[in-house]
């Protein structure tokens, strides 16, 4: 199963690389052309996250809404090569429900301060995402009939959340561009290599002696970024 996940991530990586590169016939003497050395501005992406750990017997998982917003800075020392750093707010989650039923279910929302260093090749970024935990929230729909409690909500202790590490690939496709800035369409894929939480148990799983110990939560997102080029294009 893990090899299948890596294969999917590899395909997304190749697709982003292909879409982020301009056709070969358009790259005539680009090494001698002026280019933007510094670009900086806001970005926002939204999409889906999904729990990729081992789901206990009696429970199923499903996709969850995810989004990221913040600021991105890119520095190019060559027309094709450079570095990038993004800082922002990363929210993703996990959703579980009873096998064969929509209710009971439980929803986890996890929020992080995201640090995203990358290597830049043309309009393609490859790097890591380091998520420092800010907060977490859970909402359990019990399915109990009145007078029982139907919804139980609570905030997660920040100490129970782990630092999140992703391998991240991102493509920026220019929509509108001039010498002083550009609006980009952003495609982002992250493969989580860490566990977002400590071990936990779902309230409706069959065997309560089995704890969930592996909790990677990768994401796929799309969005927009507007990057200003303060110095314009120079050699």
PDB file of C-alpha atoms in Angstrom:
ATOM      1  CA  UNK A   1       0.000   0.000   0.000  1.00  0.00           C
ATOM      2  CA  UNK A   2       2.839   2.391   0.853  1.00  0.00           C
ATOM      3  CA  UNK A   3       4.448   1.784  -2.562  1.00  0.00           C
ATOM      4  CA  UNK A   4       1.161   2.718  -4.232  1.00  0.00           C
ATOM      5  CA  UNK A   5       1.112   6.009  -2.292  1.00  0.00           C
ATOM      6  CA  UNK A   6       4.658   6.803  -3.361  1.00  0.00           C
ATOM      7  CA  UNK A   7       3.736   5.965  -6.984  1.00  0.00           C
ATOM      8  CA  UNK A   8       0.791   8.374  -6.898  1.00  0.00           C
ATOM      9  CA  UNK A   9       2.989  11.103  -5.430  1.00  0.00           C
ATOM     10  CA  UNK A  10       5.593  10.423  -8.134  1.00  0.00           C
ATOM     11  CA  UNK A  11       3.001  10.807 -10.885  1.00  0.00           C
ATOM     12  CA  UNK A  12       1.807  14.107  -9.410  1.00  0.00           C
ATOM     13  CA  UNK A  13       5.430  15.244  -9.185  1.00  0.00           C
ATOM     14  CA  UNK A  14       6.050  14.462 -12.854  1.00  0.00           C
ATOM     15  CA  UNK A  15       2.827  16.183 -13.904  1.00  0.00           C
ATOM     16  CA  UNK A  16       3.735  19.340 -11.994  1.00  0.00           C
ATOM     17  CA  UNK A  17       7.226  19.330 -13.498  1.00  0.00           C
ATOM     18  CA  UNK A  18       5.847  18.942 -17.024  1.00  0.00           C
ATOM     19  CA  UNK A  19       3.186  21.615 -16.618  1.00  0.00           C
ATOM     20  CA  UNK A  20       5.614  24.024 -14.978  1.00  0.00           C
ATOM     21  CA  UNK A  21       8.058  23.878 -17.896  1.00  0.00           C
ATOM     22  CA  UNK A  22       7.599  25.938 -21.063  1.00  0.00           C
ATOM     23  CA  UNK A  23       7.992  24.256 -24.454  1.00  0.00           C
ATOM     24  CA  UNK A  24      11.549  23.669 -25.607  1.00  0.00           C
ATOM     25  CA  UNK A  25      11.095  25.739 -28.757  1.00  0.00           C
ATOM     26  CA  UNK A  26      10.333  28.804 -26.601  1.00  0.00           C
ATOM     27  CA  UNK A  27      13.615  28.542 -24.712  1.00  0.00           C
ATOM     28  CA  UNK A  28      15.975  30.263 -27.135  1.00  0.00           C
ATOM     29  CA  UNK A  29      19.076  31.768 -25.470  1.00  0.00           C
ATOM     30  CA  UNK A  30      17.240  32.159 -22.151  1.00  0.00           C
ATOM     31  CA  UNK A  31      20.560  32.147 -20.279  1.00  0.00           C
ATOM     32  CA  UNK A  32      21.336  35.551 -21.851  1.00  0.00           C
ATOM     33  CA  UNK A  33      17.917  37.132 -21.263  1.00  0.00           C
ATOM     34  CA  UNK A  34      17.089  39.314 -18.235  1.00  0.00           C
ATOM     35  CA  UNK A  35      15.038  37.580 -15.547  1.00  0.00           C
ATOM     36  CA  UNK A  36      13.319  38.299 -12.241  1.00  0.00           C
ATOM     37  CA  UNK A  37      15.743  37.809  -9.356  1.00  0.00           C
ATOM     38  CA  UNK A  38      13.280  38.433  -6.514  1.00  0.00           C
ATOM     39  CA  UNK A  39       9.550  37.707  -6.388  1.00  0.00           C
ATOM     40  CA  UNK A  40       7.385  38.031  -3.288  1.00  0.00           C
ATOM     41  CA  UNK A  41       3.672  38.037  -2.503  1.00  0.00           C
ATOM     42  CA  UNK A  42       0.656  36.234  -1.026  1.00  0.00           C
ATOM     43  CA  UNK A  43      -0.720  32.806  -1.909  1.00  0.00           C
ATOM     44  CA  UNK A  44      -3.816  30.785  -1.070  1.00  0.00           C
ATOM     45  CA  UNK A  45      -4.589  27.171  -1.948  1.00  0.00           C
ATOM     46  CA  UNK A  46      -7.412  24.819  -1.018  1.00  0.00           C
ATOM     47  CA  UNK A  47      -8.150  21.162  -1.620  1.00  0.00           C
ATOM     48  CA  UNK A  48      -8.329  17.833   0.149  1.00  0.00           C
ATOM     49  CA  UNK A  49      -6.452  15.909   2.799  1.00  0.00           C
ATOM     50  CA  UNK A  50      -6.921  12.269   3.725  1.00  0.00           C
ATOM     51  CA  UNK A  51      -5.700  10.052   6.533  1.00  0.00           C
ATOM     52  CA  UNK A  52      -3.191   7.498   5.172  1.00  0.00           C
ATOM     53  CA  UNK A  53      -2.502   5.426   8.281  1.00  0.00           C
ATOM     54  CA  UNK A  54      -3.973   2.089   9.327  1.00  0.00           C
ATOM     55  CA  UNK A  55      -7.734   2.359   9.918  1.00  0.00           C
ATOM     56  CA  UNK A  56      -8.968   0.096  12.756  1.00  0.00           C
ATOM     57  CA  UNK A  57     -11.600  -2.596  12.178  1.00  0.00           C
ATOM     58  CA  UNK A  58     -15.116  -1.211  12.232  1.00  0.00           C
ATOM     59  CA  UNK A  59     -14.175   2.248  10.959  1.00  0.00           C
ATOM     60  CA  UNK A  60     -13.590   3.902   7.607  1.00  0.00           C
ATOM     61  CA  UNK A  61     -11.905   7.147   6.603  1.00  0.00           C
ATOM     62  CA  UNK A  62     -12.767   9.758   3.980  1.00  0.00           C
ATOM     63  CA  UNK A  63     -11.414  12.978   2.477  1.00  0.00           C
ATOM     64  CA  UNK A  64     -11.298  16.209   4.476  1.00  0.00           C
ATOM     65  CA  UNK A  65     -11.148  19.863   3.426  1.00  0.00           C
ATOM     66  CA  UNK A  66      -7.692  21.461   3.622  1.00  0.00           C
ATOM     67  CA  UNK A  67      -6.305  24.914   2.892  1.00  0.00           C
ATOM     68  CA  UNK A  68      -3.092  26.920   3.168  1.00  0.00           C
ATOM     69  CA  UNK A  69      -2.510  30.660   3.029  1.00  0.00           C
ATOM     70  CA  UNK A  70       0.476  32.900   3.563  1.00  0.00           C
ATOM     71  CA  UNK A  71       3.403  34.609   1.863  1.00  0.00           C
ATOM     72  CA  UNK A  72       5.877  33.259  -0.675  1.00  0.00           C
ATOM     73  CA  UNK A  73       9.289  34.632  -1.627  1.00  0.00           C
ATOM     74  CA  UNK A  74      11.433  33.324  -4.493  1.00  0.00           C
ATOM     75  CA  UNK A  75      15.022  34.262  -5.347  1.00  0.00           C
ATOM     76  CA  UNK A  76      16.526  33.237  -8.690  1.00  0.00           C
ATOM     77  CA  UNK A  77      20.294  33.301  -9.248  1.00  0.00           C
ATOM     78  CA  UNK A  78      19.843  31.890 -12.784  1.00  0.00           C
ATOM     79  CA  UNK A  79      16.959  32.069 -15.297  1.00  0.00           C
ATOM     80  CA  UNK A  80      16.028  28.491 -14.356  1.00  0.00           C
ATOM     81  CA  UNK A  81      17.349  27.973 -10.813  1.00  0.00           C
ATOM     82  CA  UNK A  82      16.726  29.506  -7.412  1.00  0.00           C
ATOM     83  CA  UNK A  83      15.340  29.106  -3.925  1.00  0.00           C
ATOM     84  CA  UNK A  84      11.954  29.757  -2.351  1.00  0.00           C
ATOM     85  CA  UNK A  85      10.546  30.153   1.137  1.00  0.00           C
ATOM     86  CA  UNK A  86       6.884  30.139   2.085  1.00  0.00           C
ATOM     87  CA  UNK A  87       5.429  31.004   5.492  1.00  0.00           C
ATOM     88  CA  UNK A  88       1.762  30.580   6.329  1.00  0.00           C
ATOM     89  CA  UNK A  89      -1.181  28.903   8.000  1.00  0.00           C
ATOM     90  CA  UNK A  90      -1.862  25.260   7.135  1.00  0.00           C
ATOM     91  CA  UNK A  91      -5.165  23.600   8.047  1.00  0.00           C
ATOM     92  CA  UNK A  92      -5.950  19.968   7.245  1.00  0.00           C
ATOM     93  CA  UNK A  93      -7.857  17.191   8.923  1.00  0.00           C
ATOM     94  CA  UNK A  94      -8.998  13.605   9.324  1.00  0.00           C
ATOM     95  CA  UNK A  95     -12.519  12.214   9.025  1.00  0.00           C
ATOM     96  CA  UNK A  96     -13.731   8.784  10.184  1.00  0.00           C
ATOM     97  CA  UNK A  97     -17.115   7.112  10.229  1.00  0.00           C
ATOM     98  CA  UNK A  98     -18.540   3.771  11.315  1.00  0.00           C
ATOM     99  CA  UNK A  99     -18.069   1.123   8.649  1.00  0.00           C
ATOM    100  CA  UNK A 100     -21.216   0.869   6.509  1.00  0.00           C
ATOM    101  CA  UNK A 101     -22.771   3.973   8.118  1.00  0.00           C
ATOM    102  CA  UNK A 102     -22.434   7.740   7.911  1.00  0.00           C
ATOM    103  CA  UNK A 103     -23.164   8.116  11.639  1.00  0.00           C
ATOM    104  CA  UNK A 104     -21.441   7.896  14.091  1.00  0.00           C
ATOM    105  CA  UNK A 105     -18.495   9.877  12.779  1.00  0.00           C
ATOM    106  CA  UNK A 106     -15.662  12.008  14.084  1.00  0.00           C
ATOM    107  CA  UNK A 107     -13.918  14.972  12.471  1.00  0.00           C
ATOM    108  CA  UNK A 108     -10.445  16.254  13.406  1.00  0.00           C
ATOM    109  CA  UNK A 109      -9.197  19.685  12.278  1.00  0.00           C
ATOM    110  CA  UNK A 110      -5.445  20.291  12.685  1.00  0.00           C
ATOM    111  CA  UNK A 111      -3.841  23.722  12.305  1.00  0.00           C
ATOM    112  CA  UNK A 112      -0.151  24.513  11.827  1.00  0.00           C
ATOM    113  CA  UNK A 113       2.291  27.329  11.226  1.00  0.00           C
ATOM    114  CA  UNK A 114       3.887  26.249   7.963  1.00  0.00           C
ATOM    115  CA  UNK A 115       7.556  26.766   7.013  1.00  0.00           C
ATOM    116  CA  UNK A 116       8.159  25.768   3.367  1.00  0.00           C
ATOM    117  CA  UNK A 117      11.750  25.942   2.024  1.00  0.00           C
ATOM    118  CA  UNK A 118      12.161  24.800  -1.600  1.00  0.00           C
ATOM    119  CA  UNK A 119      14.525  24.514  -4.507  1.00  0.00           C
ATOM    120  CA  UNK A 120      13.191  26.356  -7.581  1.00  0.00           C
ATOM    121  CA  UNK A 121      13.544  25.041 -11.141  1.00  0.00           C
ATOM    122  CA  UNK A 122      11.791  27.308 -13.643  1.00  0.00           C
ATOM    123  CA  UNK A 123       8.271  27.558 -12.171  1.00  0.00           C
ATOM    124  CA  UNK A 124       8.503  24.299 -10.249  1.00  0.00           C
ATOM    125  CA  UNK A 125       9.238  24.061  -6.493  1.00  0.00           C
ATOM    126  CA  UNK A 126      10.449  20.954  -4.699  1.00  0.00           C
ATOM    127  CA  UNK A 127      11.039  21.009  -0.969  1.00  0.00           C
ATOM    128  CA  UNK A 128       9.635  20.259   2.447  1.00  0.00           C
ATOM    129  CA  UNK A 129       6.868  21.604   4.620  1.00  0.00           C
ATOM    130  CA  UNK A 130       7.531  21.859   8.351  1.00  0.00           C
ATOM    131  CA  UNK A 131       4.277  22.306  10.254  1.00  0.00           C
ATOM    132  CA  UNK A 132       4.513  23.592  13.819  1.00  0.00           C
ATOM    133  CA  UNK A 133       1.274  22.719  15.660  1.00  0.00           C
ATOM    134  CA  UNK A 134      -0.962  25.637  16.601  1.00  0.00           C
ATOM    135  CA  UNK A 135      -4.276  24.028  17.538  1.00  0.00           C
ATOM    136  CA  UNK A 136      -6.592  21.087  16.972  1.00  0.00           C
ATOM    137  CA  UNK A 137     -10.316  20.489  17.254  1.00  0.00           C
ATOM    138  CA  UNK A 138     -12.487  17.361  17.206  1.00  0.00           C
ATOM    139  CA  UNK A 139     -16.227  16.941  16.645  1.00  0.00           C
ATOM    140  CA  UNK A 140     -17.837  13.574  17.381  1.00  0.00           C
ATOM    141  CA  UNK A 141     -21.334  12.953  16.028  1.00  0.00           C
ATOM    142  CA  UNK A 142     -22.410  10.147  18.349  1.00  0.00           C
ATOM    143  CA  UNK A 143     -25.668   9.181  16.629  1.00  0.00           C
ATOM    144  CA  UNK A 144     -27.325   8.816  20.031  1.00  0.00           C
ATOM    145  CA  UNK A 145     -31.018   9.623  20.156  1.00  0.00           C
ATOM    146  CA  UNK A 146     -32.300  12.231  22.653  1.00  0.00           C
ATOM    147  CA  UNK A 147     -31.979  12.594  25.577  1.00  0.00           C
ATOM    148  CA  UNK A 148     -28.411  11.365  24.988  1.00  0.00           C
ATOM    149  CA  UNK A 149     -25.660  13.686  23.841  1.00  0.00           C
ATOM    150  CA  UNK A 150     -25.558  13.784  20.024  1.00  0.00           C
ATOM    151  CA  UNK A 151     -22.451  15.916  19.464  1.00  0.00           C
ATOM    152  CA  UNK A 152     -19.275  16.060  21.523  1.00  0.00           C
ATOM    153  CA  UNK A 153     -16.702  18.740  20.664  1.00  0.00           C
ATOM    154  CA  UNK A 154     -13.332  19.510  22.149  1.00  0.00           C
ATOM    155  CA  UNK A 155      -9.998  21.226  21.547  1.00  0.00           C
ATOM    156  CA  UNK A 156      -6.887  19.106  21.302  1.00  0.00           C
ATOM    157  CA  UNK A 157      -4.007  19.766  23.648  1.00  0.00           C
ATOM    158  CA  UNK A 158      -1.245  21.272  21.506  1.00  0.00           C
ATOM    159  CA  UNK A 159       1.227  18.918  23.202  1.00  0.00           C
ATOM    160  CA  UNK A 160      -0.656  15.934  21.735  1.00  0.00           C
ATOM    161  CA  UNK A 161       0.009  17.195  18.186  1.00  0.00           C
ATOM    162  CA  UNK A 162       3.298  16.387  16.486  1.00  0.00           C
ATOM    163  CA  UNK A 163       5.464  18.547  14.285  1.00  0.00           C
ATOM    164  CA  UNK A 164       4.404  17.702  10.733  1.00  0.00           C
ATOM    165  CA  UNK A 165       6.916  17.006   7.955  1.00  0.00           C
ATOM    166  CA  UNK A 166       5.875  16.865   4.283  1.00  0.00           C
ATOM    167  CA  UNK A 167       7.742  16.307   1.050  1.00  0.00           C
ATOM    168  CA  UNK A 168       6.170  18.968  -1.156  1.00  0.00           C
ATOM    169  CA  UNK A 169       5.985  19.599  -4.911  1.00  0.00           C
ATOM    170  CA  UNK A 170       4.425  22.725  -6.365  1.00  0.00           C
ATOM    171  CA  UNK A 171       3.904  24.143  -9.838  1.00  0.00           C
ATOM    172  CA  UNK A 172       3.194  27.809 -10.574  1.00  0.00           C
ATOM    173  CA  UNK A 173       1.630  28.461 -13.973  1.00  0.00           C
ATOM    174  CA  UNK A 174       1.528  32.154 -14.993  1.00  0.00           C
ATOM    175  CA  UNK A 175      -1.954  33.462 -15.854  1.00  0.00           C
ATOM    176  CA  UNK A 176      -1.077  37.153 -16.277  1.00  0.00           C
ATOM    177  CA  UNK A 177       2.523  38.348 -16.242  1.00  0.00           C
ATOM    178  CA  UNK A 178       4.629  41.472 -16.812  1.00  0.00           C
ATOM    179  CA  UNK A 179       8.091  42.653 -15.791  1.00  0.00           C
ATOM    180  CA  UNK A 180       6.882  43.819 -12.363  1.00  0.00           C
ATOM    181  CA  UNK A 181       4.747  40.892 -11.267  1.00  0.00           C
ATOM    182  CA  UNK A 182       2.602  37.905 -12.153  1.00  0.00           C
ATOM    183  CA  UNK A 183      -0.584  36.109 -11.160  1.00  0.00           C
ATOM    184  CA  UNK A 184      -0.009  32.351 -10.916  1.00  0.00           C
ATOM    185  CA  UNK A 185      -2.267  29.326 -10.845  1.00  0.00           C
ATOM    186  CA  UNK A 186      -0.795  27.055  -8.141  1.00  0.00           C
ATOM    187  CA  UNK A 187      -0.902  23.250  -7.958  1.00  0.00           C
ATOM    188  CA  UNK A 188       0.508  21.691  -4.802  1.00  0.00           C
ATOM    189  CA  UNK A 189       0.971  18.104  -3.624  1.00  0.00           C
ATOM    190  CA  UNK A 190       2.403  17.131  -0.251  1.00  0.00           C
ATOM    191  CA  UNK A 191       3.294  13.673   1.009  1.00  0.00           C
ATOM    192  CA  UNK A 192       3.297  13.521   4.796  1.00  0.00           C
ATOM    193  CA  UNK A 193       6.214  11.506   6.213  1.00  0.00           C
ATOM    194  CA  UNK A 194       5.400  12.108   9.882  1.00  0.00           C
ATOM    195  CA  UNK A 195       2.513  11.316  12.225  1.00  0.00           C
ATOM    196  CA  UNK A 196       0.342  14.338  12.977  1.00  0.00           C
ATOM    197  CA  UNK A 197      -0.860  13.062  16.367  1.00  0.00           C
ATOM    198  CA  UNK A 198       0.084  10.726  19.148  1.00  0.00           C
ATOM    199  CA  UNK A 199      -1.650   7.339  19.458  1.00  0.00           C
ATOM    200  CA  UNK A 200      -5.451   7.527  19.739  1.00  0.00           C
ATOM    201  CA  UNK A 201      -8.601   5.376  19.645  1.00  0.00           C
ATOM    202  CA  UNK A 202     -11.855   6.017  17.752  1.00  0.00           C
ATOM    203  CA  UNK A 203     -15.017   5.863  19.910  1.00  0.00           C
ATOM    204  CA  UNK A 204     -16.804   3.516  17.464  1.00  0.00           C
ATOM    205  CA  UNK A 205     -14.060   1.094  16.366  1.00  0.00           C
ATOM    206  CA  UNK A 206     -14.613  -2.613  17.084  1.00  0.00           C
ATOM    207  CA  UNK A 207     -11.504  -3.339  19.146  1.00  0.00           C
ATOM    208  CA  UNK A 208     -10.617  -0.646  21.679  1.00  0.00           C
ATOM    209  CA  UNK A 209      -7.315  -2.325  22.476  1.00  0.00           C
ATOM    210  CA  UNK A 210      -6.046  -1.328  18.989  1.00  0.00           C
ATOM    211  CA  UNK A 211      -4.682   2.210  18.914  1.00  0.00           C
ATOM    212  CA  UNK A 212      -3.990   4.282  15.807  1.00  0.00           C
ATOM    213  CA  UNK A 213      -0.263   4.944  15.968  1.00  0.00           C
ATOM    214  CA  UNK A 214       0.442   5.979  12.361  1.00  0.00           C
ATOM    215  CA  UNK A 215      -1.310   9.167  11.226  1.00  0.00           C
ATOM    216  CA  UNK A 216       0.194  10.759   8.082  1.00  0.00           C
ATOM    217  CA  UNK A 217      -2.166  13.219   6.375  1.00  0.00           C
ATOM    218  CA  UNK A 218      -1.079  14.223   2.826  1.00  0.00           C
ATOM    219  CA  UNK A 219      -2.853  16.899   0.785  1.00  0.00           C
ATOM    220  CA  UNK A 220      -3.601  17.947  -2.800  1.00  0.00           C
ATOM    221  CA  UNK A 221      -4.446  21.625  -3.320  1.00  0.00           C
ATOM    222  CA  UNK A 222      -4.885  24.259  -6.014  1.00  0.00           C
ATOM    223  CA  UNK A 223      -5.060  28.030  -5.745  1.00  0.00           C
ATOM    224  CA  UNK A 224      -3.613  31.398  -6.707  1.00  0.00           C
ATOM    225  CA  UNK A 225      -0.542  33.459  -5.933  1.00  0.00           C
ATOM    226  CA  UNK A 226       0.330  37.007  -6.912  1.00  0.00           C
ATOM    227  CA  UNK A 227       4.070  37.673  -6.825  1.00  0.00           C
ATOM    228  CA  UNK A 228       5.592  41.123  -7.215  1.00  0.00           C
ATOM    229  CA  UNK A 229       9.060  41.530  -8.714  1.00  0.00           C
ATOM    230  CA  UNK A 230      10.449  44.643  -6.941  1.00  0.00           C
ATOM    231  CA  UNK A 231      13.526  44.908  -9.163  1.00  0.00           C
ATOM    232  CA  UNK A 232      11.844  43.892 -12.392  1.00  0.00           C
ATOM    233  CA  UNK A 233      13.891  41.846 -14.848  1.00  0.00           C
ATOM    234  CA  UNK A 234      17.685  42.247 -14.792  1.00  0.00           C
ATOM    235  CA  UNK A 235      20.718  40.245 -15.858  1.00  0.00           C
TER     236      UNK A 235
END
